[in-house]
């Protein structure tokens, strides 16, 4: 199965671009971030016409996340990240699709740092890691994907020194990401591309797309019940007219076979 994540940066503004990409690449499950619309304005009709059924948690102006299933209705599990009832931002969604649990996330940016926004980013990350640990312990096949707003290592950015003060590169969120991986999750892109890691985001400013001055901040993490067969970035989508500043990230996954338990031999050895 092919799963994908894309920070679409305004789903209604780019619905034609999204539908075109869906019809060409046909991923089975898609996570979207930065919908930038209330839930009631999510473009269900256009997506259903393209063969996709979705569940969304929207928010006016900013934020907003959604999960799409090709030919399957995503069954909502959570519409907010547990741990803070006061958090009303639309940044997290869990749904089951065809026997696999998917979490779509849009982690806070955290800029400027230091400051309240950066502190809030770290608290959100702590809650995410607690939820991820619970999902890992469940033993079910789980995929965590979205815009994590963290550059895991210096190899995931064109020039670390030019972003040294940015919240995406600070030691604390990097450590939080490393701590989550230490639970056992597989970073699909890093696993398939250990040397030349593809970028997923190119800022609109300073001709960063034209200079390939990119970052990797969109990630797909999978649990031990899933095997990563391939992964990549549809970077050409970023170069199209009026594109999102993110490109779609995808992974080909297979469900791992459970180990066969042998019965103890009886007295006769059979």
mmCIF file of C-alpha atoms in Angstrom:
data_model
loop_
_atom_site.group_PDB
_atom_site.id
_atom_site.type_symbol
_atom_site.label_atom_id
_atom_site.label_comp_id
_atom_site.label_asym_id
_atom_site.label_seq_id
_atom_site.Cartn_x
_atom_site.Cartn_y
_atom_site.Cartn_z
ATOM 1 C CA UNK A 1 0.000 0.000 0.000
ATOM 2 C CA UNK A 2 1.129 3.536 -0.730
ATOM 3 C CA UNK A 3 0.699 6.191 1.955
ATOM 4 C CA UNK A 4 1.521 9.866 1.582
ATOM 5 C CA UNK A 5 1.566 13.144 3.465
ATOM 6 C CA UNK A 6 1.331 16.642 2.041
ATOM 7 C CA UNK A 7 1.174 20.036 3.686
ATOM 8 C CA UNK A 8 -1.161 21.397 1.033
ATOM 9 C CA UNK A 9 -1.098 24.995 2.388
ATOM 10 C CA UNK A 10 -4.782 25.794 1.721
ATOM 11 C CA UNK A 11 -6.760 22.832 0.427
ATOM 12 C CA UNK A 12 -9.507 24.792 -1.320
ATOM 13 C CA UNK A 13 -7.056 27.059 -3.098
ATOM 14 C CA UNK A 14 -5.131 24.041 -4.366
ATOM 15 C CA UNK A 15 -7.911 21.477 -4.755
ATOM 16 C CA UNK A 16 -7.350 21.121 -8.523
ATOM 17 C CA UNK A 17 -3.648 20.520 -7.917
ATOM 18 C CA UNK A 18 -4.453 17.990 -5.186
ATOM 19 C CA UNK A 19 -6.987 16.079 -7.286
ATOM 20 C CA UNK A 20 -4.602 15.961 -10.247
ATOM 21 C CA UNK A 21 -1.845 14.512 -8.050
ATOM 22 C CA UNK A 22 -4.221 11.976 -6.470
ATOM 23 C CA UNK A 23 -5.377 10.722 -9.854
ATOM 24 C CA UNK A 24 -1.824 10.400 -11.163
ATOM 25 C CA UNK A 25 -0.213 8.756 -8.125
ATOM 26 C CA UNK A 26 -3.208 6.969 -6.515
ATOM 27 C CA UNK A 27 -1.977 6.671 -2.923
ATOM 28 C CA UNK A 28 -4.142 4.490 -0.696
ATOM 29 C CA UNK A 29 -4.070 6.838 2.306
ATOM 30 C CA UNK A 30 -3.149 10.527 2.391
ATOM 31 C CA UNK A 31 -2.547 12.888 5.299
ATOM 32 C CA UNK A 32 -3.055 16.597 4.629
ATOM 33 C CA UNK A 33 -1.982 19.555 6.760
ATOM 34 C CA UNK A 34 -2.632 23.304 6.755
ATOM 35 C CA UNK A 35 -6.132 22.969 5.334
ATOM 36 C CA UNK A 36 -6.762 26.621 6.232
ATOM 37 C CA UNK A 37 -10.529 26.175 6.241
ATOM 38 C CA UNK A 38 -13.263 25.257 8.732
ATOM 39 C CA UNK A 39 -14.318 21.614 8.750
ATOM 40 C CA UNK A 40 -17.602 22.469 7.009
ATOM 41 C CA UNK A 41 -15.691 23.927 4.049
ATOM 42 C CA UNK A 42 -13.472 20.889 3.479
ATOM 43 C CA UNK A 43 -13.879 19.897 -0.218
ATOM 44 C CA UNK A 44 -15.457 16.465 0.319
ATOM 45 C CA UNK A 45 -17.374 16.497 -2.947
ATOM 46 C CA UNK A 46 -14.343 17.102 -5.166
ATOM 47 C CA UNK A 47 -12.351 14.449 -3.332
ATOM 48 C CA UNK A 48 -15.158 11.871 -3.529
ATOM 49 C CA UNK A 49 -15.358 12.487 -7.268
ATOM 50 C CA UNK A 50 -11.660 11.584 -7.401
ATOM 51 C CA UNK A 51 -12.304 8.347 -5.484
ATOM 52 C CA UNK A 52 -11.283 9.481 -2.015
ATOM 53 C CA UNK A 53 -13.251 9.641 1.208
ATOM 54 C CA UNK A 54 -11.985 11.842 3.968
ATOM 55 C CA UNK A 55 -12.262 12.946 7.555
ATOM 56 C CA UNK A 56 -11.056 16.412 8.512
ATOM 57 C CA UNK A 57 -10.549 18.648 11.508
ATOM 58 C CA UNK A 58 -10.528 22.171 10.151
ATOM 59 C CA UNK A 59 -9.843 25.618 11.511
ATOM 60 C CA UNK A 60 -10.414 29.020 9.989
ATOM 61 C CA UNK A 61 -7.294 30.726 8.561
ATOM 62 C CA UNK A 62 -4.599 28.392 9.935
ATOM 63 C CA UNK A 63 -3.990 24.769 10.843
ATOM 64 C CA UNK A 64 -6.357 21.956 9.870
ATOM 65 C CA UNK A 65 -5.597 18.278 9.223
ATOM 66 C CA UNK A 66 -7.279 15.514 7.224
ATOM 67 C CA UNK A 67 -6.955 11.842 6.335
ATOM 68 C CA UNK A 68 -8.118 10.468 2.985
ATOM 69 C CA UNK A 69 -8.749 6.850 2.023
ATOM 70 C CA UNK A 70 -8.974 5.610 -1.560
ATOM 71 C CA UNK A 71 -12.169 3.602 -1.684
ATOM 72 C CA UNK A 72 -12.344 3.341 2.110
ATOM 73 C CA UNK A 73 -13.960 5.563 4.708
ATOM 74 C CA UNK A 74 -11.423 6.578 7.372
ATOM 75 C CA UNK A 75 -12.911 5.686 10.758
ATOM 76 C CA UNK A 76 -12.085 8.504 13.229
ATOM 77 C CA UNK A 77 -10.403 7.499 16.480
ATOM 78 C CA UNK A 78 -9.175 10.849 17.854
ATOM 79 C CA UNK A 79 -9.684 14.408 16.635
ATOM 80 C CA UNK A 80 -7.198 16.014 19.029
ATOM 81 C CA UNK A 81 -3.900 15.072 20.623
ATOM 82 C CA UNK A 82 -4.543 13.802 24.175
ATOM 83 C CA UNK A 83 -3.055 15.506 27.214
ATOM 84 C CA UNK A 84 -4.296 19.104 27.104
ATOM 85 C CA UNK A 85 -8.062 19.777 27.025
ATOM 86 C CA UNK A 86 -7.341 23.498 26.563
ATOM 87 C CA UNK A 87 -5.623 22.895 23.223
ATOM 88 C CA UNK A 88 -8.180 23.865 20.547
ATOM 89 C CA UNK A 89 -5.836 24.036 17.550
ATOM 90 C CA UNK A 90 -6.624 21.632 14.704
ATOM 91 C CA UNK A 91 -3.297 19.819 14.534
ATOM 92 C CA UNK A 92 -3.938 16.119 15.130
ATOM 93 C CA UNK A 93 -6.201 13.408 13.776
ATOM 94 C CA UNK A 94 -6.257 9.622 14.098
ATOM 95 C CA UNK A 95 -8.309 7.303 11.934
ATOM 96 C CA UNK A 96 -8.309 3.644 10.956
ATOM 97 C CA UNK A 97 -8.229 2.754 7.277
ATOM 98 C CA UNK A 98 -8.445 -0.856 6.108
ATOM 99 C CA UNK A 99 -6.955 -2.295 9.300
ATOM 100 C CA UNK A 100 -4.143 0.226 9.843
ATOM 101 C CA UNK A 101 -4.218 3.167 12.267
ATOM 102 C CA UNK A 102 -3.028 6.478 10.841
ATOM 103 C CA UNK A 103 -2.149 9.646 12.718
ATOM 104 C CA UNK A 104 -1.968 12.910 10.776
ATOM 105 C CA UNK A 105 -0.109 15.653 12.623
ATOM 106 C CA UNK A 106 0.878 19.271 12.134
ATOM 107 C CA UNK A 107 3.384 20.012 14.864
ATOM 108 C CA UNK A 108 3.671 23.660 15.988
ATOM 109 C CA UNK A 109 6.385 25.683 14.279
ATOM 110 C CA UNK A 110 7.699 27.214 17.514
ATOM 111 C CA UNK A 111 9.079 30.473 16.151
ATOM 112 C CA UNK A 112 10.246 32.850 17.402
ATOM 113 C CA UNK A 113 12.496 31.093 19.872
ATOM 114 C CA UNK A 114 13.124 31.326 22.693
ATOM 115 C CA UNK A 115 9.663 32.301 23.837
ATOM 116 C CA UNK A 116 6.123 31.088 24.571
ATOM 117 C CA UNK A 117 5.592 29.592 21.108
ATOM 118 C CA UNK A 118 8.739 27.516 21.359
ATOM 119 C CA UNK A 119 7.772 26.329 24.833
ATOM 120 C CA UNK A 120 4.349 25.345 23.491
ATOM 121 C CA UNK A 121 6.023 23.393 20.663
ATOM 122 C CA UNK A 122 8.029 21.352 23.159
ATOM 123 C CA UNK A 123 4.971 20.639 25.317
ATOM 124 C CA UNK A 124 3.069 19.485 22.221
ATOM 125 C CA UNK A 125 5.975 17.249 21.260
ATOM 126 C CA UNK A 126 5.982 15.712 24.749
ATOM 127 C CA UNK A 127 2.289 14.865 24.400
ATOM 128 C CA UNK A 128 2.900 13.414 20.947
ATOM 129 C CA UNK A 129 5.662 11.181 22.247
ATOM 130 C CA UNK A 130 3.407 9.889 25.019
ATOM 131 C CA UNK A 131 0.690 9.094 22.502
ATOM 132 C CA UNK A 132 3.213 7.475 20.143
ATOM 133 C CA UNK A 133 4.463 5.263 22.971
ATOM 134 C CA UNK A 134 0.920 4.103 23.668
ATOM 135 C CA UNK A 135 0.348 3.350 19.989
ATOM 136 C CA UNK A 136 3.628 1.470 19.771
ATOM 137 C CA UNK A 137 2.750 -0.601 22.833
ATOM 138 C CA UNK A 138 -0.595 -1.565 21.270
ATOM 139 C CA UNK A 139 1.204 -3.780 18.771
ATOM 140 C CA UNK A 140 -1.107 -2.663 15.962
ATOM 141 C CA UNK A 141 0.140 -1.466 12.559
ATOM 142 C CA UNK A 142 0.421 2.322 12.923
ATOM 143 C CA UNK A 143 1.638 5.125 10.665
ATOM 144 C CA UNK A 144 2.519 8.589 12.003
ATOM 145 C CA UNK A 145 2.802 11.158 9.234
ATOM 146 C CA UNK A 146 2.612 14.858 8.637
ATOM 147 C CA UNK A 147 4.478 18.122 8.923
ATOM 148 C CA UNK A 148 6.623 17.684 12.029
ATOM 149 C CA UNK A 149 8.318 21.108 11.833
ATOM 150 C CA UNK A 150 11.626 19.593 12.901
ATOM 151 C CA UNK A 151 14.783 19.063 10.846
ATOM 152 C CA UNK A 152 16.136 15.848 12.398
ATOM 153 C CA UNK A 153 19.828 16.330 11.552
ATOM 154 C CA UNK A 154 22.145 18.699 9.717
ATOM 155 C CA UNK A 155 21.988 16.295 6.746
ATOM 156 C CA UNK A 156 18.295 17.197 6.367
ATOM 157 C CA UNK A 157 18.881 20.838 5.372
ATOM 158 C CA UNK A 158 20.856 22.555 2.654
ATOM 159 C CA UNK A 159 22.861 24.796 5.036
ATOM 160 C CA UNK A 160 22.320 24.473 8.782
ATOM 161 C CA UNK A 161 24.129 27.724 9.570
ATOM 162 C CA UNK A 162 21.536 29.801 7.702
ATOM 163 C CA UNK A 163 18.766 28.471 10.000
ATOM 164 C CA UNK A 164 20.767 28.315 13.233
ATOM 165 C CA UNK A 165 18.281 30.407 15.227
ATOM 166 C CA UNK A 166 15.155 28.755 13.808
ATOM 167 C CA UNK A 167 12.961 26.607 16.049
ATOM 168 C CA UNK A 168 13.054 23.764 13.503
ATOM 169 C CA UNK A 169 16.747 23.092 14.185
ATOM 170 C CA UNK A 170 17.021 23.567 17.936
ATOM 171 C CA UNK A 171 18.477 20.756 20.066
ATOM 172 C CA UNK A 172 15.306 20.218 22.137
ATOM 173 C CA UNK A 173 12.879 19.381 19.270
ATOM 174 C CA UNK A 174 15.590 17.364 17.553
ATOM 175 C CA UNK A 175 16.036 15.368 20.740
ATOM 176 C CA UNK A 176 12.271 14.892 21.036
ATOM 177 C CA UNK A 177 12.211 13.472 17.513
ATOM 178 C CA UNK A 178 15.168 11.201 18.320
ATOM 179 C CA UNK A 179 13.432 10.054 21.500
ATOM 180 C CA UNK A 180 10.348 9.114 19.507
ATOM 181 C CA UNK A 181 12.435 7.118 17.017
ATOM 182 C CA UNK A 182 14.080 5.378 19.968
ATOM 183 C CA UNK A 183 10.682 3.880 20.809
ATOM 184 C CA UNK A 184 11.240 1.750 17.710
ATOM 185 C CA UNK A 185 9.566 3.698 14.874
ATOM 186 C CA UNK A 186 11.044 3.567 11.364
ATOM 187 C CA UNK A 187 11.620 6.861 9.533
ATOM 188 C CA UNK A 188 10.655 5.816 5.989
ATOM 189 C CA UNK A 189 12.591 8.454 4.045
ATOM 190 C CA UNK A 190 15.749 8.206 6.154
ATOM 191 C CA UNK A 191 15.681 4.405 5.866
ATOM 192 C CA UNK A 192 15.375 4.339 2.075
ATOM 193 C CA UNK A 193 17.696 7.319 1.485
ATOM 194 C CA UNK A 194 20.411 7.066 4.167
ATOM 195 C CA UNK A 195 22.967 9.176 2.266
ATOM 196 C CA UNK A 196 21.215 11.661 -0.034
ATOM 197 C CA UNK A 197 18.102 12.526 1.959
ATOM 198 C CA UNK A 198 15.528 14.352 -0.209
ATOM 199 C CA UNK A 199 14.114 17.660 0.954
ATOM 200 C CA UNK A 200 10.366 18.142 1.457
ATOM 201 C CA UNK A 201 10.030 21.921 1.988
ATOM 202 C CA UNK A 202 11.390 24.971 0.180
ATOM 203 C CA UNK A 203 10.496 28.378 1.602
ATOM 204 C CA UNK A 204 8.881 30.871 -0.778
ATOM 205 C CA UNK A 205 11.434 33.509 0.163
ATOM 206 C CA UNK A 206 14.905 34.133 -1.315
ATOM 207 C CA UNK A 207 14.387 31.857 -4.330
ATOM 208 C CA UNK A 208 14.959 28.810 -2.175
ATOM 209 C CA UNK A 209 13.134 26.481 -4.566
ATOM 210 C CA UNK A 210 15.165 27.657 -7.531
ATOM 211 C CA UNK A 211 18.376 27.174 -5.534
ATOM 212 C CA UNK A 212 17.240 23.828 -4.065
ATOM 213 C CA UNK A 213 17.721 25.360 -0.634
ATOM 214 C CA UNK A 214 15.412 22.912 1.057
ATOM 215 C CA UNK A 215 14.697 21.171 4.354
ATOM 216 C CA UNK A 216 13.239 17.812 5.365
ATOM 217 C CA UNK A 217 10.448 18.441 7.864
ATOM 218 C CA UNK A 218 7.662 16.163 6.540
ATOM 219 C CA UNK A 219 8.068 12.632 7.857
ATOM 220 C CA UNK A 220 6.412 9.205 7.690
ATOM 221 C CA UNK A 221 7.085 6.924 10.671
ATOM 222 C CA UNK A 222 5.861 3.335 10.816
ATOM 223 C CA UNK A 223 5.495 0.785 13.597
ATOM 224 C CA UNK A 224 7.118 -2.650 13.752
ATOM 225 C CA UNK A 225 4.086 -4.309 12.137
ATOM 226 C CA UNK A 226 4.864 -2.503 8.874
ATOM 227 C CA UNK A 227 7.774 -2.848 6.453
ATOM 228 C CA UNK A 228 9.020 0.050 4.314
ATOM 229 C CA UNK A 229 9.530 -1.208 0.743
ATOM 230 C CA UNK A 230 10.218 2.219 -0.793
ATOM 231 C CA UNK A 231 9.817 5.924 -0.058
ATOM 232 C CA UNK A 232 10.344 9.234 -1.783
ATOM 233 C CA UNK A 233 9.293 12.815 -2.400
ATOM 234 C CA UNK A 234 7.260 14.046 -5.374
ATOM 235 C CA UNK A 235 9.426 17.151 -5.551
ATOM 236 C CA UNK A 236 8.185 18.268 -8.981
ATOM 237 C CA UNK A 237 4.891 19.305 -7.365
ATOM 238 C CA UNK A 238 6.774 22.111 -5.594
ATOM 239 C CA UNK A 239 7.929 23.564 -8.911
ATOM 240 C CA UNK A 240 4.450 24.015 -10.398
ATOM 241 C CA UNK A 241 2.616 27.324 -10.600
ATOM 242 C CA UNK A 242 1.077 28.512 -7.329
ATOM 243 C CA UNK A 243 2.365 25.432 -5.526
ATOM 244 C CA UNK A 244 2.456 24.697 -1.821
ATOM 245 C CA UNK A 245 5.871 25.276 -0.273
ATOM 246 C CA UNK A 246 5.888 21.556 0.632
ATOM 247 C CA UNK A 247 6.078 18.560 -1.699
ATOM 248 C CA UNK A 248 4.195 15.288 -1.149
ATOM 249 C CA UNK A 249 6.109 12.587 0.735
ATOM 250 C CA UNK A 250 5.187 8.941 0.135
ATOM 251 C CA UNK A 251 6.064 5.448 1.279
ATOM 252 C CA UNK A 252 5.270 1.967 -0.021
ATOM 253 C CA UNK A 253 4.432 -0.277 2.936
ATOM 254 C CA UNK A 254 3.671 -3.931 3.481
ATOM 255 C CA UNK A 255 2.223 -5.507 6.596
ATOM 256 C CA UNK A 256 4.868 -7.599 8.324
ATOM 257 C CA UNK A 257 4.055 -11.223 8.962
ATOM 258 C CA UNK A 258 3.590 -12.133 12.616
ATOM 259 C CA UNK A 259 6.071 -14.732 13.875
ATOM 260 C CA UNK A 260 4.702 -18.259 13.879
ATOM 261 C CA UNK A 261 4.452 -19.747 17.349
ATOM 262 C CA UNK A 262 5.302 -23.427 17.462
ATOM 263 C CA UNK A 263 3.423 -25.691 19.835
ATOM 264 C CA UNK A 264 5.499 -27.546 22.351
ATOM 265 C CA UNK A 265 6.139 -31.153 21.347
ATOM 266 C CA UNK A 266 4.083 -33.819 23.109
ATOM 267 C CA UNK A 267 5.402 -36.924 24.808
ATOM 268 C CA UNK A 268 5.782 -38.711 21.440
ATOM 269 C CA UNK A 269 7.642 -35.809 19.903
ATOM 270 C CA UNK A 270 4.807 -34.831 17.526
#
